Short mmCIF file of C-alpha atoms in Angstrom, two decimals:
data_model
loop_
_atom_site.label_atom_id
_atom_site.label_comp_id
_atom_site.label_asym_id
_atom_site.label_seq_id
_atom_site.Cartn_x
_atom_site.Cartn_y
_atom_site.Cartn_z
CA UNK A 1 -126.10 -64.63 -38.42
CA UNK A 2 -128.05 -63.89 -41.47
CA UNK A 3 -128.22 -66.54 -44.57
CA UNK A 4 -127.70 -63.45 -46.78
CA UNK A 5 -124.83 -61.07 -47.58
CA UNK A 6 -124.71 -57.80 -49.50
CA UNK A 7 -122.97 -57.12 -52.65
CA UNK A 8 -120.60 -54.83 -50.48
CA UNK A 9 -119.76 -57.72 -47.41
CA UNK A 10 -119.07 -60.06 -50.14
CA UNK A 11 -116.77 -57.47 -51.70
CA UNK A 12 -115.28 -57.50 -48.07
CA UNK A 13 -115.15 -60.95 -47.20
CA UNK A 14 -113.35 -61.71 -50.52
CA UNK A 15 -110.68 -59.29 -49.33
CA UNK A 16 -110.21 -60.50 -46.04
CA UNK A 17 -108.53 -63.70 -44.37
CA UNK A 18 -111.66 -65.50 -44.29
CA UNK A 19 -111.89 -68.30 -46.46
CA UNK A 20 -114.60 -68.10 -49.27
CA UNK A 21 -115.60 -69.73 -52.30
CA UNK A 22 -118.14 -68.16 -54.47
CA UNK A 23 -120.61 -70.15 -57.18
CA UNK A 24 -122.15 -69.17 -59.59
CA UNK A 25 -126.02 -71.39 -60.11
CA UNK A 26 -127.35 -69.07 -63.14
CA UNK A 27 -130.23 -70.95 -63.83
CA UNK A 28 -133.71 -70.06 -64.77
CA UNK A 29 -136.84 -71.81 -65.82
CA UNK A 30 -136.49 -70.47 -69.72
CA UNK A 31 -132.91 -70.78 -69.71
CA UNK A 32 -131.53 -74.00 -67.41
CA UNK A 33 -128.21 -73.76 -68.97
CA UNK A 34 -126.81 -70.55 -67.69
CA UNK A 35 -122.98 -71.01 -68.26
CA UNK A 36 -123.46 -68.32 -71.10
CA UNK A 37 -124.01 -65.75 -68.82
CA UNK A 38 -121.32 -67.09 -66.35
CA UNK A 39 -119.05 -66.05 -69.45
CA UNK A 40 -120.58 -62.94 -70.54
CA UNK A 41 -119.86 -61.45 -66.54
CA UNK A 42 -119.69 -63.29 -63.26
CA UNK A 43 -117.91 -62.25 -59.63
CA UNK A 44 -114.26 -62.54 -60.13
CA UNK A 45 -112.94 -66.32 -58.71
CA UNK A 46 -116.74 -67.92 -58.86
CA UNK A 47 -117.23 -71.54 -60.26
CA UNK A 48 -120.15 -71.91 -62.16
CA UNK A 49 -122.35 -74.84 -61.05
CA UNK A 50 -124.87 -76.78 -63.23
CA UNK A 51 -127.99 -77.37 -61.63
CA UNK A 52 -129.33 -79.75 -63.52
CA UNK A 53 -126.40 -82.65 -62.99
CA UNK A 54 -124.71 -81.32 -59.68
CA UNK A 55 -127.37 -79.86 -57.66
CA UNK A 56 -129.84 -82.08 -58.78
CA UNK A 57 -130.14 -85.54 -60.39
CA UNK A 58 -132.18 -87.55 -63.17
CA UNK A 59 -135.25 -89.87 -63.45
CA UNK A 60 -138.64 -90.74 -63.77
CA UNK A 61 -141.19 -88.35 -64.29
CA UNK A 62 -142.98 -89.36 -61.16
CA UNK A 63 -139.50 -88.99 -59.49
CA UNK A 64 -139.85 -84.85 -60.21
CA UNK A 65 -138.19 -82.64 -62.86
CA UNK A 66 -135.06 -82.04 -59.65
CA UNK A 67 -135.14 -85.22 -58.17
CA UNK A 68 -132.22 -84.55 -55.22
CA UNK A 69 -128.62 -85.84 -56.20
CA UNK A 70 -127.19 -88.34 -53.42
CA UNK A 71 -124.11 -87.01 -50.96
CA UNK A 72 -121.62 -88.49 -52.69
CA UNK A 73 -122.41 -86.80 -55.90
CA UNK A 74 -122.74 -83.55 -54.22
CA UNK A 75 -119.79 -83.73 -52.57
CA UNK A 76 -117.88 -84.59 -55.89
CA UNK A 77 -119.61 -81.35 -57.23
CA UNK A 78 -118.43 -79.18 -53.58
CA UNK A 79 -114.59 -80.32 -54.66
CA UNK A 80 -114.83 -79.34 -58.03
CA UNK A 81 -116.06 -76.10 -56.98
CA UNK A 82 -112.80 -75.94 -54.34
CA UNK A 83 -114.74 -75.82 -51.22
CA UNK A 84 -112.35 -76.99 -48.61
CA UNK A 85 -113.43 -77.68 -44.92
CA UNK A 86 -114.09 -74.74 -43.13
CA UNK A 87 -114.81 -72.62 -46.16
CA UNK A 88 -117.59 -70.09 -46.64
CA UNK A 89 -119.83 -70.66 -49.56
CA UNK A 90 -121.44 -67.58 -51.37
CA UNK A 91 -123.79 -68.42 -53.91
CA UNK A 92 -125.53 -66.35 -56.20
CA UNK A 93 -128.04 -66.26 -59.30
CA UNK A 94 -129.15 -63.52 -61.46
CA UNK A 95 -132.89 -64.91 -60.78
CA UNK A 96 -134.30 -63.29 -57.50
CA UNK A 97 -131.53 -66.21 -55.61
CA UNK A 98 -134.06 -69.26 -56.97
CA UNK A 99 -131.40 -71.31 -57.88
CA UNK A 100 -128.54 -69.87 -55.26
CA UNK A 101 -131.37 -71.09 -52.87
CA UNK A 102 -130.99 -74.44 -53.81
CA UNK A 103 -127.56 -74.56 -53.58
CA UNK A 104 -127.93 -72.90 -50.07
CA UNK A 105 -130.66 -75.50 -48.82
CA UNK A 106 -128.09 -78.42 -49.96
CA UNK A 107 -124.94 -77.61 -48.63
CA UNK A 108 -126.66 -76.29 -45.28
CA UNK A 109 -127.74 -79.91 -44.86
CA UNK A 110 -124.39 -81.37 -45.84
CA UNK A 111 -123.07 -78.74 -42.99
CA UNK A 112 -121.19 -76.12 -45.13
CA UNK A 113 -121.55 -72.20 -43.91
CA UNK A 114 -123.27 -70.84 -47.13
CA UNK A 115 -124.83 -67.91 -47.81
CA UNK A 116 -127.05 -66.34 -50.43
CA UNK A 117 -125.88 -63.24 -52.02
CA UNK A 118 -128.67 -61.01 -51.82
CA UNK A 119 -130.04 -59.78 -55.17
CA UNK A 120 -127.45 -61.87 -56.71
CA UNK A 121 -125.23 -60.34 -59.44
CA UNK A 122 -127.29 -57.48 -60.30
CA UNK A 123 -126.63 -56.69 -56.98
CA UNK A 124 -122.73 -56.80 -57.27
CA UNK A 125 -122.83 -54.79 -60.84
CA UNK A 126 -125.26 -52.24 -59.22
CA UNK A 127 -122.49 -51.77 -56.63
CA UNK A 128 -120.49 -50.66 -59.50
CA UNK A 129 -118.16 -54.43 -58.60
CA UNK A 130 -116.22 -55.80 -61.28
CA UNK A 131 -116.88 -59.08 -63.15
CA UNK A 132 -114.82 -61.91 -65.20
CA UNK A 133 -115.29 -63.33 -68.35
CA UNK A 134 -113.06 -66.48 -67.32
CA UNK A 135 -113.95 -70.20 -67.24
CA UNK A 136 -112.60 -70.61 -63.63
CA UNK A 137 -111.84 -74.12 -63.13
CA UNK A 138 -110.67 -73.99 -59.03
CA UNK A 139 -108.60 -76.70 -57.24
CA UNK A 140 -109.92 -79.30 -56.07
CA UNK A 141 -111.50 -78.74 -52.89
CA UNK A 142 -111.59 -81.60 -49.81
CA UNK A 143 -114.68 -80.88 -48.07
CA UNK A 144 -116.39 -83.29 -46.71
CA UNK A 145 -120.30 -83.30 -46.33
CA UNK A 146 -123.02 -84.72 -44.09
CA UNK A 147 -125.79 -86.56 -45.67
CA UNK A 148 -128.12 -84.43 -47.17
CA UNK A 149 -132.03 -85.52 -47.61
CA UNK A 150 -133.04 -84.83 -43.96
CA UNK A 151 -134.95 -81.63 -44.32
CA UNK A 152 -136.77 -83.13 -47.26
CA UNK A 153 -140.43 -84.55 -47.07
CA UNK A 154 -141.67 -87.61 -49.53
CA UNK A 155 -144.77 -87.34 -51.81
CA UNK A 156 -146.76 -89.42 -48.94
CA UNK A 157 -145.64 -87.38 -46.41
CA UNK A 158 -146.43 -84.43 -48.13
CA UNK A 159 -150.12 -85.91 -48.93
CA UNK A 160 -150.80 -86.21 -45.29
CA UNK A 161 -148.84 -82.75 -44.04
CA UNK A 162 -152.14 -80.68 -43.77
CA UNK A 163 -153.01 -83.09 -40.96
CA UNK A 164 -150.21 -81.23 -38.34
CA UNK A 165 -148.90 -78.56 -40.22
CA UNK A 166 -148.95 -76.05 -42.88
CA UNK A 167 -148.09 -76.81 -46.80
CA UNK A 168 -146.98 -74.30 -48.45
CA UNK A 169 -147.10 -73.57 -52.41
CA UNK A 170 -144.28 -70.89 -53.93
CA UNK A 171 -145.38 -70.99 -57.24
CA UNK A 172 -147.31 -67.93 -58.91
CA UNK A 173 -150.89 -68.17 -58.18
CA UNK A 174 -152.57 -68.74 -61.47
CA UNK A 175 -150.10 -71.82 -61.70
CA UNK A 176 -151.75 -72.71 -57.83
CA UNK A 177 -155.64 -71.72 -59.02
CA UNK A 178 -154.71 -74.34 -62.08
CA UNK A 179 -155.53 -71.45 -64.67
CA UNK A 180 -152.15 -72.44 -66.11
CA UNK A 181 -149.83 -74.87 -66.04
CA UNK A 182 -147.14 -74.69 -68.97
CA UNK A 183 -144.74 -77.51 -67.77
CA UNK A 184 -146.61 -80.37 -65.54
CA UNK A 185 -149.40 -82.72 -67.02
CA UNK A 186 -152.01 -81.70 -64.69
CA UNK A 187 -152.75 -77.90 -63.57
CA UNK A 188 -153.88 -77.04 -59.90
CA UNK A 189 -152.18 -77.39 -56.16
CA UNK A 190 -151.95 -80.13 -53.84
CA UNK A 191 -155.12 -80.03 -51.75
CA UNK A 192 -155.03 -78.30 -48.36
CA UNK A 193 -151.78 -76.31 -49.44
CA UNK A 194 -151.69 -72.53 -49.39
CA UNK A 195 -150.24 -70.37 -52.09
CA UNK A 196 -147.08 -67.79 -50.86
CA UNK A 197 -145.30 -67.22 -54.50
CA UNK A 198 -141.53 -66.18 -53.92
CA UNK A 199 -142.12 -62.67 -55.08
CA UNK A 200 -144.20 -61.81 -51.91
CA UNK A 201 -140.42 -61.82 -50.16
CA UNK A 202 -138.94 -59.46 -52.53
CA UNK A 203 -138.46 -55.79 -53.15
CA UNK A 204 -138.03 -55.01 -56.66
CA UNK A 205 -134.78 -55.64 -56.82
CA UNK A 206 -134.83 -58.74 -55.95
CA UNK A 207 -133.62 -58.47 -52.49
CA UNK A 208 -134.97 -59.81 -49.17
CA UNK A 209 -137.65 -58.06 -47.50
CA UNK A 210 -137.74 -56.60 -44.04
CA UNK A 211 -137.88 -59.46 -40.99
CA UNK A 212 -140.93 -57.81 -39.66
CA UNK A 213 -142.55 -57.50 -43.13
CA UNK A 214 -141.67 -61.62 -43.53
CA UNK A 215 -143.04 -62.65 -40.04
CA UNK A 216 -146.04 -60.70 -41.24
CA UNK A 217 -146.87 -62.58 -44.42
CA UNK A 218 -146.30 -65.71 -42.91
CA UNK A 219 -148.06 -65.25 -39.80
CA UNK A 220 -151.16 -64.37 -42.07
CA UNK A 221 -151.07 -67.75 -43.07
CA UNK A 222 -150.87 -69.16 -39.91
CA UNK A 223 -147.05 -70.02 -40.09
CA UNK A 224 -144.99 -68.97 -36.51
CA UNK A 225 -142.26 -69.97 -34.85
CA UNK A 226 -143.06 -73.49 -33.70
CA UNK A 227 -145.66 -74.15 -36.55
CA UNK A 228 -144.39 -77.63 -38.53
CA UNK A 229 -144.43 -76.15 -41.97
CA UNK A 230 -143.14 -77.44 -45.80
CA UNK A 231 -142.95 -76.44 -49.13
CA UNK A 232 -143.00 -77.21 -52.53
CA UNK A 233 -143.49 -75.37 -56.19
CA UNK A 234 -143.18 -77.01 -59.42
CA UNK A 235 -139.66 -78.90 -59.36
CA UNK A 236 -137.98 -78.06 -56.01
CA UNK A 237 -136.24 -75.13 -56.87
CA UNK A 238 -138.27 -72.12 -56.01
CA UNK A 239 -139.41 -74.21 -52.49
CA UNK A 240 -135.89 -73.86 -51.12
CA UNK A 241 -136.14 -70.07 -51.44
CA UNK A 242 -138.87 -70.47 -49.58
CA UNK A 243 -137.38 -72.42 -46.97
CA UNK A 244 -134.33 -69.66 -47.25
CA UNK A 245 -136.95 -66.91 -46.33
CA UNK A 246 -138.13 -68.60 -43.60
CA UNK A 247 -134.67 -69.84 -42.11
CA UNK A 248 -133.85 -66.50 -41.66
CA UNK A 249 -136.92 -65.77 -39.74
CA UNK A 250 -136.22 -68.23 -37.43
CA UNK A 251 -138.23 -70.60 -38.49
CA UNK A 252 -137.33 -74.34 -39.86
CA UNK A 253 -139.12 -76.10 -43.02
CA UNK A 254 -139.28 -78.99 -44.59
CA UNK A 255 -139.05 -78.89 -48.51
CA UNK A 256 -140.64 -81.42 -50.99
CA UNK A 257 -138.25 -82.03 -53.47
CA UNK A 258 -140.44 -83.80 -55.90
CA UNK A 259 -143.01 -81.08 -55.76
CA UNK A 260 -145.87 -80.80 -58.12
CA UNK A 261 -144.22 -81.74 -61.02
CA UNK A 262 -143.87 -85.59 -58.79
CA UNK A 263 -147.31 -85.14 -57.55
CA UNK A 264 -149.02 -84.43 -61.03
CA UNK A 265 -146.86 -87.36 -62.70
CA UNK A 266 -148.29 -89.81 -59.87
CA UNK A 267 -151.59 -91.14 -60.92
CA UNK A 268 -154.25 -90.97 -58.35
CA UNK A 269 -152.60 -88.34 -56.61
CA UNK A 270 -155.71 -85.72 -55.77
CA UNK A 271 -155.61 -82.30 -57.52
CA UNK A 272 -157.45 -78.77 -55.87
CA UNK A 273 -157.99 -76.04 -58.45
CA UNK A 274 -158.90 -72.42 -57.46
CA UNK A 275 -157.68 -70.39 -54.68
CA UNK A 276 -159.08 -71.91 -51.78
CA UNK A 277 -156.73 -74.86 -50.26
CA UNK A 278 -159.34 -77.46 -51.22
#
């Protein structure tokens, strides 16, 4: 079964006796706080989640920008979204699924059924769907998660991954080459990691790209079923697209949550610039 579902099988599911719950993680990089555009349109019935406190947690600097939030707290956040046991989650974004990703990655590891609607709510409106301009505050949900924090990797054990496996960078490649870094101390990629930004599993809409098309890209860089692979980005965000995009190619990664903006905040943490792993 795929982690994705169109605009139109949403539509669908929402209409049949299957029970869903759909949330809304409108969150961007220039614009964390998307409950704004939750108001100005979302999919009728969807909760809007905050990233920043329920899908992620506070700290340090060399703790990460997204530092993961603990079960409990997520689980707290799954009830106030309504999510009952048994329940399908749908989340979406109206950024390429970044942030729906993240959402995804979570509640996967807490056991929920979640998908990712595919090219988010662009998608929807460019099925000519309806939207809401309502604050929807659901009933409290009952759901009750697994721990979460298993398919995560820690700044040590992402040091040494290159040893037996294959790191993976999803940020854009001038941030990877170090030619610009506009939100962590320290520009450049951890060493030995290769660079596979999010948009090379996109169309230009924003939707998933072909299976064949995916094994492809990540075959080039030496990534096949089997292969023990992770991946980070600047705050662990974009990485659990990643992971996403290779779940549904049948093959399982690892994420590190702290990512580079944990790895540049760490002093004597090594730093390769250019595009060559290093």
């Amino acid at each position: 079964m795929s982690n994705f579902v169109s605009a139109t099988e949403l539509r669908d599911l929402l209409t049949s006796e299957t029970p869903v719950r759909v949330i809304d993680v409108r969150w961007r990089l220039d614009r964390p706080d998307g409950r704004e555009d939750y108001l100005a349109g979302h999919i009728p019935g969807a909760v809007f989640v905050p990233l920043a406190t329920e899908l992620a947690t506070h700290g340090e600097p060399s703790d990460g920008r997204h530092p993961l939030p603990s079960t409990a707290t997520l689980q707290d956040a799954a009830r106030r979204w309504g999510v009952n046991r048994g329940d399908v989650v749908v989340a979406y974004d109206d950024a390429k699924g970044v942030s729906a990703s993240r959402a995804w990655w979570l509640l996967r590891q807490g056991g929920v059924d979640v998908r990712v609607l595919d090219g988010g709510i662009r998608a929807w409106t460019a099925a000519g769907l309806p939207v809401a301009d309502d604050d929807v505050q659901a009933e409290p949900g009952d759901v009750v998660l697994d721990e979460i924090g298993g398919d995560a990797i820690s700044i040590d054990e992402a040091a040494s991954f290159v040893d037996t496996g294959v790191l993976l960078d999803a940020r854009a490649p001038d941030r990877y080459r170090g030619e610009h870094e506009p939100f962590d101390p320290i520009p450049g990629h951890i060493p030995g990691a290769l660079n596979v930004p999010m948009a090379a599993h996109l169309d230009a809409e924003g939707r998933i790209l072909d299976t064949h098309t995916l094994q492809a890209t990540f075959a080039a860089l030496g990534v096949t079923e089997g292969t023990p692979v992770a991946a980070y980005c600047g705050s662990g965000i974009t990485a659990a697209h990643t992971a996403l995009v290779l779940d549904e190619i049948g093959i399982e990664a690892k994420v590190f949550p702290g990512s580079w903006s944990q790895w540049s905040n760490t002093p004597g943490r090594p730093v390769a610039v250019g595009d060559q792993p290093g």
